[in-house]
Amino acid sequence: DTVLTQSPALAVSPGERVTISCRASESVSTGMHWYQQKPGQQPKLLIYGASNLESGVPARFSGSGSGTDFTLTIDPVEADDTATYFCQQSWNDPTFGAGTKLELK
Amino acid sequence: QVQLKESGPGLVQPSRTLSLTCTVSGFSLTSYGVSWVRQPPGKGLEWIAAIWSGGSTDYNSALKSRLSISRDTSKSQVLLKMNSLQTEDTAMYFCARLKGLIGGSYYFDYWGQGVMVTVSS
């Protein structure tokens, strides 16, 4: 299985720029996708195909990367962005990263 | 609009079989695939199984021997069965619609709210 590694937690102030990283154990080309999950809710798709913004998602969210290294950027961060962010690949059997918990100072 | 709703028993005894139903609306199961994903309390997401628009199926290799996914297109339902349940199977179970990209990658663009399943005697 392709293992996805994310940093466990980040804390930023509203208005700042934050980057959340995801590293794959093998190349997944641009087959990386990002989700936001708030407590008690289902995951919500933010970015698909590494850099494509899902319809209805604010343009403050963007994604980049290819191969094994990917980034989700939020700029500027707002209070409502407090959540856990997961990356997901489906180059072979789908796997998810363990999630990055974003907290606001 | 697109909606998915999971249903099933909240409590299952160890060694028994779990049956879950995902009822969808706003799209056809012959046009889109559906997957099941689970999340143990306080932990990350684990893909379980998928049934594609053509009816073919895929399973998590670690769970494959215990799983069966099927669908009833007339009822717009996807069914998941998992046998030999253990306490480690306690989790929120989500169903999600599959969306494919050119090149073979796919992702989950709509999710249900999930159903909590507790395995306990």
PDB file of C-alpha atoms in Angstrom:
ATOM      1  CA  ASP A   1       0.000   0.000   0.000  1.00  0.00           C
ATOM      2  CA  THR A   2       1.060   3.580  -0.628  1.00  0.00           C
ATOM      3  CA  VAL A   3       1.731   5.266   2.717  1.00  0.00           C
ATOM      4  CA  LEU A   4       0.938   8.971   3.030  1.00  0.00           C
ATOM      5  CA  THR A   5       2.789  10.958   5.696  1.00  0.00           C
ATOM      6  CA  GLN A   6       1.414  14.228   7.086  1.00  0.00           C
ATOM      7  CA  SER A   7       2.636  16.466   9.892  1.00  0.00           C
ATOM      8  CA  PRO A   8       0.330  15.892  12.897  1.00  0.00           C
ATOM      9  CA  ALA A   9      -0.610  19.412  13.903  1.00  0.00           C
ATOM     10  CA  LEU A  10      -0.200  23.082  13.117  1.00  0.00           C
ATOM     11  CA  ALA A  11      -1.197  26.298  14.900  1.00  0.00           C
ATOM     12  CA  VAL A  12      -1.507  29.589  13.020  1.00  0.00           C
ATOM     13  CA  SER A  13      -3.087  32.992  13.529  1.00  0.00           C
ATOM     14  CA  PRO A  14      -6.047  34.190  11.463  1.00  0.00           C
ATOM     15  CA  GLY A  15      -4.912  36.026   8.348  1.00  0.00           C
ATOM     16  CA  GLU A  16      -1.682  34.041   8.022  1.00  0.00           C
ATOM     17  CA  ARG A  17      -0.724  31.630   5.272  1.00  0.00           C
ATOM     18  CA  VAL A  18      -0.430  27.935   6.144  1.00  0.00           C
ATOM     19  CA  THR A  19       0.931  25.019   4.159  1.00  0.00           C
ATOM     20  CA  ILE A  20       0.044  21.427   4.973  1.00  0.00           C
ATOM     21  CA  SER A  21       2.298  18.776   3.499  1.00  0.00           C
ATOM     22  CA  CYS A  22       1.698  15.197   2.401  1.00  0.00           C
ATOM     23  CA  ARG A  23       4.453  12.850   1.255  1.00  0.00           C
ATOM     24  CA  ALA A  24       3.716   9.595  -0.547  1.00  0.00           C
ATOM     25  CA  SER A  25       5.898   6.500  -0.193  1.00  0.00           C
ATOM     26  CA  GLU A  26       5.863   6.113  -3.977  1.00  0.00           C
ATOM     27  CA  SER A  27       4.914   8.282  -6.895  1.00  0.00           C
ATOM     28  CA  VAL A  28       1.193   8.872  -7.381  1.00  0.00           C
ATOM     29  CA  SER A  29       1.647  11.318 -10.287  1.00  0.00           C
ATOM     30  CA  THR A  30      -1.039  13.974  -9.677  1.00  0.00           C
ATOM     31  CA  GLY A  31      -3.483  11.518  -8.115  1.00  0.00           C
ATOM     32  CA  MET A  32      -3.612  13.295  -4.758  1.00  0.00           C
ATOM     33  CA  HIS A  33      -6.760  14.733  -3.212  1.00  0.00           C
ATOM     34  CA  TRP A  34      -7.451  16.788  -0.067  1.00  0.00           C
ATOM     35  CA  TYR A  35     -10.345  16.764   2.406  1.00  0.00           C
ATOM     36  CA  GLN A  36     -11.366  18.899   5.376  1.00  0.00           C
ATOM     37  CA  GLN A  37     -13.080  17.280   8.340  1.00  0.00           C
ATOM     38  CA  LYS A  38     -14.575  19.176  11.256  1.00  0.00           C
ATOM     39  CA  PRO A  39     -15.460  17.390  14.525  1.00  0.00           C
ATOM     40  CA  GLY A  40     -18.604  15.307  14.230  1.00  0.00           C
ATOM     41  CA  GLN A  41     -18.875  15.846  10.476  1.00  0.00           C
ATOM     42  CA  GLN A  42     -18.090  13.888   7.352  1.00  0.00           C
ATOM     43  CA  PRO A  43     -15.021  14.765   5.267  1.00  0.00           C
ATOM     44  CA  LYS A  44     -15.466  17.462   2.639  1.00  0.00           C
ATOM     45  CA  LEU A  45     -13.567  17.457  -0.662  1.00  0.00           C
ATOM     46  CA  LEU A  46     -11.375  20.526  -1.167  1.00  0.00           C
ATOM     47  CA  ILE A  47      -8.853  19.706  -3.899  1.00  0.00           C
ATOM     48  CA  TYR A  48      -8.757  16.898  -6.476  1.00  0.00           C
ATOM     49  CA  GLY A  49      -6.029  15.903  -8.901  1.00  0.00           C
ATOM     50  CA  ALA A  50      -3.399  17.686  -6.758  1.00  0.00           C
ATOM     51  CA  SER A  51      -4.363  21.217  -7.780  1.00  0.00           C
ATOM     52  CA  ASN A  52      -8.007  21.428  -8.890  1.00  0.00           C
ATOM     53  CA  LEU A  53     -10.333  23.372  -6.612  1.00  0.00           C
ATOM     54  CA  GLU A  54     -13.654  21.614  -5.976  1.00  0.00           C
ATOM     55  CA  SER A  55     -16.697  23.685  -6.903  1.00  0.00           C
ATOM     56  CA  GLY A  56     -17.928  25.828  -4.024  1.00  0.00           C
ATOM     57  CA  VAL A  57     -14.650  25.704  -2.099  1.00  0.00           C
ATOM     58  CA  PRO A  58     -13.200  29.161  -1.357  1.00  0.00           C
ATOM     59  CA  ALA A  59     -10.264  30.243  -3.493  1.00  0.00           C
ATOM     60  CA  ARG A  60      -8.243  30.647  -0.272  1.00  0.00           C
ATOM     61  CA  PHE A  61      -7.559  26.926  -0.640  1.00  0.00           C
ATOM     62  CA  SER A  62      -5.047  25.703  -3.217  1.00  0.00           C
ATOM     63  CA  GLY A  63      -3.068  22.559  -3.886  1.00  0.00           C
ATOM     64  CA  SER A  64       0.213  21.765  -5.583  1.00  0.00           C
ATOM     65  CA  GLY A  65       2.674  18.975  -6.160  1.00  0.00           C
ATOM     66  CA  SER A  66       3.259  15.844  -8.168  1.00  0.00           C
ATOM     67  CA  GLY A  67       5.063  12.556  -7.732  1.00  0.00           C
ATOM     68  CA  THR A  68       5.590  12.098  -4.001  1.00  0.00           C
ATOM     69  CA  ASP A  69       5.371  15.593  -2.479  1.00  0.00           C
ATOM     70  CA  PHE A  70       2.151  17.572  -2.199  1.00  0.00           C
ATOM     71  CA  THR A  71       0.996  20.710  -0.434  1.00  0.00           C
ATOM     72  CA  LEU A  72      -2.339  22.165   0.595  1.00  0.00           C
ATOM     73  CA  THR A  73      -2.177  25.929   1.140  1.00  0.00           C
ATOM     74  CA  ILE A  74      -4.726  28.111   2.904  1.00  0.00           C
ATOM     75  CA  ASP A  75      -4.168  31.839   2.409  1.00  0.00           C
ATOM     76  CA  PRO A  76      -5.410  33.669   4.340  1.00  0.00           C
ATOM     77  CA  VAL A  77      -6.506  31.353   7.151  1.00  0.00           C
ATOM     78  CA  GLU A  78      -9.871  32.103   8.738  1.00  0.00           C
ATOM     79  CA  ALA A  79     -11.289  30.967  12.097  1.00  0.00           C
ATOM     80  CA  ASP A  80     -13.685  28.595  10.310  1.00  0.00           C
ATOM     81  CA  ASP A  81     -10.719  26.650   8.895  1.00  0.00           C
ATOM     82  CA  THR A  82     -10.112  24.950  12.241  1.00  0.00           C
ATOM     83  CA  ALA A  83     -10.324  21.289  11.236  1.00  0.00           C
ATOM     84  CA  THR A  84      -8.333  18.184  10.383  1.00  0.00           C
ATOM     85  CA  TYR A  85      -7.052  17.938   6.822  1.00  0.00           C
ATOM     86  CA  PHE A  86      -6.482  14.587   5.102  1.00  0.00           C
ATOM     87  CA  CYS A  87      -4.695  13.757   1.883  1.00  0.00           C
ATOM     88  CA  GLN A  88      -5.776  10.719  -0.149  1.00  0.00           C
ATOM     89  CA  GLN A  89      -4.314   8.842  -3.099  1.00  0.00           C
ATOM     90  CA  SER A  90      -5.820   6.227  -5.353  1.00  0.00           C
ATOM     91  CA  TRP A  91      -2.899   5.284  -7.580  1.00  0.00           C
ATOM     92  CA  ASN A  92      -3.459   1.799  -6.226  1.00  0.00           C
ATOM     93  CA  ASP A  93      -5.831   0.869  -3.374  1.00  0.00           C
ATOM     94  CA  PRO A  94      -6.988   4.173  -1.880  1.00  0.00           C
ATOM     95  CA  THR A  95      -5.178   5.293   1.243  1.00  0.00           C
ATOM     96  CA  PHE A  96      -5.416   8.383   3.425  1.00  0.00           C
ATOM     97  CA  GLY A  97      -2.847  10.299   5.401  1.00  0.00           C
ATOM     98  CA  ALA A  98      -3.252  10.302   9.188  1.00  0.00           C
ATOM     99  CA  GLY A  99      -4.451  13.901   9.063  1.00  0.00           C
ATOM    100  CA  THR A 100      -3.096  17.313  10.055  1.00  0.00           C
ATOM    101  CA  LYS A 101      -5.023  19.081  12.802  1.00  0.00           C
ATOM    102  CA  LEU A 102      -5.091  22.810  12.179  1.00  0.00           C
ATOM    103  CA  GLU A 103      -5.694  25.043  15.175  1.00  0.00           C
ATOM    104  CA  LEU A 104      -5.953  28.812  15.261  1.00  0.00           C
ATOM    105  CA  LYS A 105      -4.070  30.847  17.833  1.00  0.00           C
TER     106      LYS A 105
ATOM    107  CA  GLN B   1     -29.087  17.480  -5.026  1.00  0.00           C
ATOM    108  CA  VAL B   2     -26.636  14.645  -4.406  1.00  0.00           C
ATOM    109  CA  GLN B   3     -27.218  12.881  -1.094  1.00  0.00           C
ATOM    110  CA  LEU B   4     -25.992   9.681   0.505  1.00  0.00           C
ATOM    111  CA  LYS B   5     -27.390   8.256   3.727  1.00  0.00           C
ATOM    112  CA  GLU B   6     -26.028   5.321   5.674  1.00  0.00           C
ATOM    113  CA  SER B   7     -28.119   3.010   7.817  1.00  0.00           C
ATOM    114  CA  GLY B   8     -27.423  -0.035   9.928  1.00  0.00           C
ATOM    115  CA  PRO B   9     -27.323  -1.413  13.464  1.00  0.00           C
ATOM    116  CA  GLY B  10     -25.557   0.703  16.045  1.00  0.00           C
ATOM    117  CA  LEU B  11     -24.364  -2.294  18.048  1.00  0.00           C
ATOM    118  CA  VAL B  12     -23.053  -5.621  16.809  1.00  0.00           C
ATOM    119  CA  GLN B  13     -21.782  -8.532  18.861  1.00  0.00           C
ATOM    120  CA  PRO B  14     -18.248  -9.835  18.273  1.00  0.00           C
ATOM    121  CA  SER B  15     -17.928 -12.539  15.610  1.00  0.00           C
ATOM    122  CA  ARG B  16     -21.263 -11.518  14.036  1.00  0.00           C
ATOM    123  CA  THR B  17     -21.869 -10.049  10.585  1.00  0.00           C
ATOM    124  CA  LEU B  18     -22.422  -6.343   9.957  1.00  0.00           C
ATOM    125  CA  SER B  19     -24.843  -5.231   7.259  1.00  0.00           C
ATOM    126  CA  LEU B  20     -24.873  -1.596   6.183  1.00  0.00           C
ATOM    127  CA  THR B  21     -26.970   0.184   3.566  1.00  0.00           C
ATOM    128  CA  CYS B  22     -26.153   3.370   1.676  1.00  0.00           C
ATOM    129  CA  THR B  23     -29.198   4.968   0.056  1.00  0.00           C
ATOM    130  CA  VAL B  24     -28.355   7.554  -2.572  1.00  0.00           C
ATOM    131  CA  SER B  25     -30.334  10.259  -4.332  1.00  0.00           C
ATOM    132  CA  GLY B  26     -29.569  12.871  -6.947  1.00  0.00           C
ATOM    133  CA  PHE B  27     -27.517  10.503  -9.103  1.00  0.00           C
ATOM    134  CA  SER B  28     -27.680   7.027 -10.574  1.00  0.00           C
ATOM    135  CA  LEU B  29     -25.623   4.059  -9.405  1.00  0.00           C
ATOM    136  CA  THR B  30     -25.188   3.130 -13.068  1.00  0.00           C
ATOM    137  CA  SER B  31     -23.411   6.441 -13.657  1.00  0.00           C
ATOM    138  CA  TYR B  32     -21.262   6.702 -10.520  1.00  0.00           C
ATOM    139  CA  GLY B  33     -19.498   4.314  -8.193  1.00  0.00           C
ATOM    140  CA  VAL B  34     -19.842   4.293  -4.412  1.00  0.00           C
ATOM    141  CA  SER B  35     -17.295   3.435  -1.749  1.00  0.00           C
ATOM    142  CA  TRP B  36     -17.349   2.685   1.956  1.00  0.00           C
ATOM    143  CA  VAL B  37     -14.799   4.377   4.235  1.00  0.00           C
ATOM    144  CA  ARG B  38     -14.528   3.965   7.993  1.00  0.00           C
ATOM    145  CA  GLN B  39     -13.030   5.986  10.828  1.00  0.00           C
ATOM    146  CA  PRO B  40     -12.394   4.577  14.325  1.00  0.00           C
ATOM    147  CA  PRO B  41     -13.051   7.070  17.114  1.00  0.00           C
ATOM    148  CA  GLY B  42     -10.320   9.709  17.195  1.00  0.00           C
ATOM    149  CA  LYS B  43      -8.410   8.107  14.319  1.00  0.00           C
ATOM    150  CA  GLY B  44      -7.924   8.437  10.580  1.00  0.00           C
ATOM    151  CA  LEU B  45      -9.823   7.252   7.525  1.00  0.00           C
ATOM    152  CA  GLU B  46      -9.629   3.751   6.043  1.00  0.00           C
ATOM    153  CA  TRP B  47     -11.030   2.797   2.633  1.00  0.00           C
ATOM    154  CA  ILE B  48     -13.011  -0.427   2.774  1.00  0.00           C
ATOM    155  CA  ALA B  49     -14.589  -1.243  -0.595  1.00  0.00           C
ATOM    156  CA  ALA B  50     -15.953   0.171  -3.832  1.00  0.00           C
ATOM    157  CA  ILE B  51     -18.585  -0.772  -6.365  1.00  0.00           C
ATOM    158  CA  TRP B  52     -18.218   0.887  -9.741  1.00  0.00           C
ATOM    159  CA  SER B  53     -20.874   2.154 -12.106  1.00  0.00           C
ATOM    160  CA  GLY B  54     -20.526  -0.986 -14.229  1.00  0.00           C
ATOM    161  CA  GLY B  55     -21.000  -3.216 -11.172  1.00  0.00           C
ATOM    162  CA  SER B  56     -17.399  -4.340 -10.690  1.00  0.00           C
ATOM    163  CA  THR B  57     -16.032  -4.315  -7.162  1.00  0.00           C
ATOM    164  CA  ASP B  58     -12.767  -3.619  -5.325  1.00  0.00           C
ATOM    165  CA  TYR B  59     -11.832  -4.390  -1.742  1.00  0.00           C
ATOM    166  CA  ASN B  60      -9.213  -3.334   0.781  1.00  0.00           C
ATOM    167  CA  SER B  61      -6.737  -6.187   0.558  1.00  0.00           C
ATOM    168  CA  ALA B  62      -6.411  -6.404   4.352  1.00  0.00           C
ATOM    169  CA  LEU B  63     -10.167  -6.868   4.789  1.00  0.00           C
ATOM    170  CA  LYS B  64     -11.097  -8.607   1.539  1.00  0.00           C
ATOM    171  CA  SER B  65     -11.796 -12.045   3.007  1.00  0.00           C
ATOM    172  CA  ARG B  66     -14.447 -10.552   5.292  1.00  0.00           C
ATOM    173  CA  LEU B  67     -16.229  -8.217   2.875  1.00  0.00           C
ATOM    174  CA  SER B  68     -18.978  -8.200   0.323  1.00  0.00           C
ATOM    175  CA  ILE B  69     -20.275  -5.110  -1.496  1.00  0.00           C
ATOM    176  CA  SER B  70     -23.311  -5.150  -3.769  1.00  0.00           C
ATOM    177  CA  ARG B  71     -26.013  -2.844  -5.046  1.00  0.00           C
ATOM    178  CA  ASP B  72     -29.717  -2.685  -5.831  1.00  0.00           C
ATOM    179  CA  THR B  73     -30.058  -0.095  -8.573  1.00  0.00           C
ATOM    180  CA  SER B  74     -33.867  -0.171  -8.421  1.00  0.00           C
ATOM    181  CA  LYS B  75     -33.692   1.016  -4.824  1.00  0.00           C
ATOM    182  CA  SER B  76     -30.587   3.236  -5.320  1.00  0.00           C
ATOM    183  CA  GLN B  77     -28.856   1.320  -2.550  1.00  0.00           C
ATOM    184  CA  VAL B  78     -25.347   0.008  -1.970  1.00  0.00           C
ATOM    185  CA  LEU B  79     -24.971  -2.785   0.549  1.00  0.00           C
ATOM    186  CA  LEU B  80     -21.890  -3.692   2.577  1.00  0.00           C
ATOM    187  CA  LYS B  81     -21.492  -6.890   4.553  1.00  0.00           C
ATOM    188  CA  MET B  82     -18.534  -7.521   6.859  1.00  0.00           C
ATOM    189  CA  ASN B  83     -18.269 -10.782   8.777  1.00  0.00           C
ATOM    190  CA  SER B  84     -16.318 -11.932  11.835  1.00  0.00           C
ATOM    191  CA  LEU B  85     -16.535  -8.537  13.510  1.00  0.00           C
ATOM    192  CA  GLN B  86     -14.068  -7.658  16.267  1.00  0.00           C
ATOM    193  CA  THR B  87     -13.795  -4.719  18.633  1.00  0.00           C
ATOM    194  CA  GLU B  88     -11.243  -3.155  16.263  1.00  0.00           C
ATOM    195  CA  ASP B  89     -14.069  -2.760  13.726  1.00  0.00           C
ATOM    196  CA  THR B  90     -15.769  -0.199  15.971  1.00  0.00           C
ATOM    197  CA  ALA B  91     -15.914   2.927  13.829  1.00  0.00           C
ATOM    198  CA  MET B  92     -17.985   5.512  12.004  1.00  0.00           C
ATOM    199  CA  TYR B  93     -18.813   4.037   8.602  1.00  0.00           C
ATOM    200  CA  PHE B  94     -19.257   6.475   5.714  1.00  0.00           C
ATOM    201  CA  CYS B  95     -20.381   5.900   2.155  1.00  0.00           C
ATOM    202  CA  ALA B  96     -19.085   8.272  -0.499  1.00  0.00           C
ATOM    203  CA  ARG B  97     -19.590   8.837  -4.213  1.00  0.00           C
ATOM    204  CA  LEU B  98     -16.648   8.035  -6.470  1.00  0.00           C
ATOM    205  CA  LYS B  99     -15.392  10.459  -9.101  1.00  0.00           C
ATOM    206  CA  GLY B 100     -12.732   9.393 -11.556  1.00  0.00           C
ATOM    207  CA  LEU B 101     -10.029  11.326 -13.340  1.00  0.00           C
ATOM    208  CA  ILE B 102      -8.354  10.633 -16.653  1.00  0.00           C
ATOM    209  CA  GLY B 103      -5.343   8.504 -15.812  1.00  0.00           C
ATOM    210  CA  GLY B 104      -7.132   6.264 -13.347  1.00  0.00           C
ATOM    211  CA  SER B 105      -7.056   8.279 -10.138  1.00  0.00           C
ATOM    212  CA  TYR B 106     -10.320   8.721  -8.275  1.00  0.00           C
ATOM    213  CA  TYR B 107     -11.623  10.550  -5.265  1.00  0.00           C
ATOM    214  CA  PHE B 108     -14.744  10.944  -3.117  1.00  0.00           C
ATOM    215  CA  ASP B 109     -16.757  14.023  -3.984  1.00  0.00           C
ATOM    216  CA  TYR B 110     -19.878  13.540  -1.824  1.00  0.00           C
ATOM    217  CA  TRP B 111     -20.096  11.834   1.550  1.00  0.00           C
ATOM    218  CA  GLY B 112     -22.901  10.664   3.769  1.00  0.00           C
ATOM    219  CA  GLN B 113     -23.075  11.719   7.415  1.00  0.00           C
ATOM    220  CA  GLY B 114     -21.963   8.285   8.557  1.00  0.00           C
ATOM    221  CA  VAL B 115     -23.322   5.610  10.869  1.00  0.00           C
ATOM    222  CA  MET B 116     -21.573   4.672  14.105  1.00  0.00           C
ATOM    223  CA  VAL B 117     -21.044   0.955  14.607  1.00  0.00           C
ATOM    224  CA  THR B 118     -19.922  -0.390  17.981  1.00  0.00           C
ATOM    225  CA  VAL B 119     -18.730  -3.969  18.299  1.00  0.00           C
ATOM    226  CA  SER B 120     -19.370  -5.160  21.823  1.00  0.00           C
ATOM    227  CA  SER B 121     -20.947  -8.009  23.722  1.00  0.00           C
TER     228      SER B 121
END
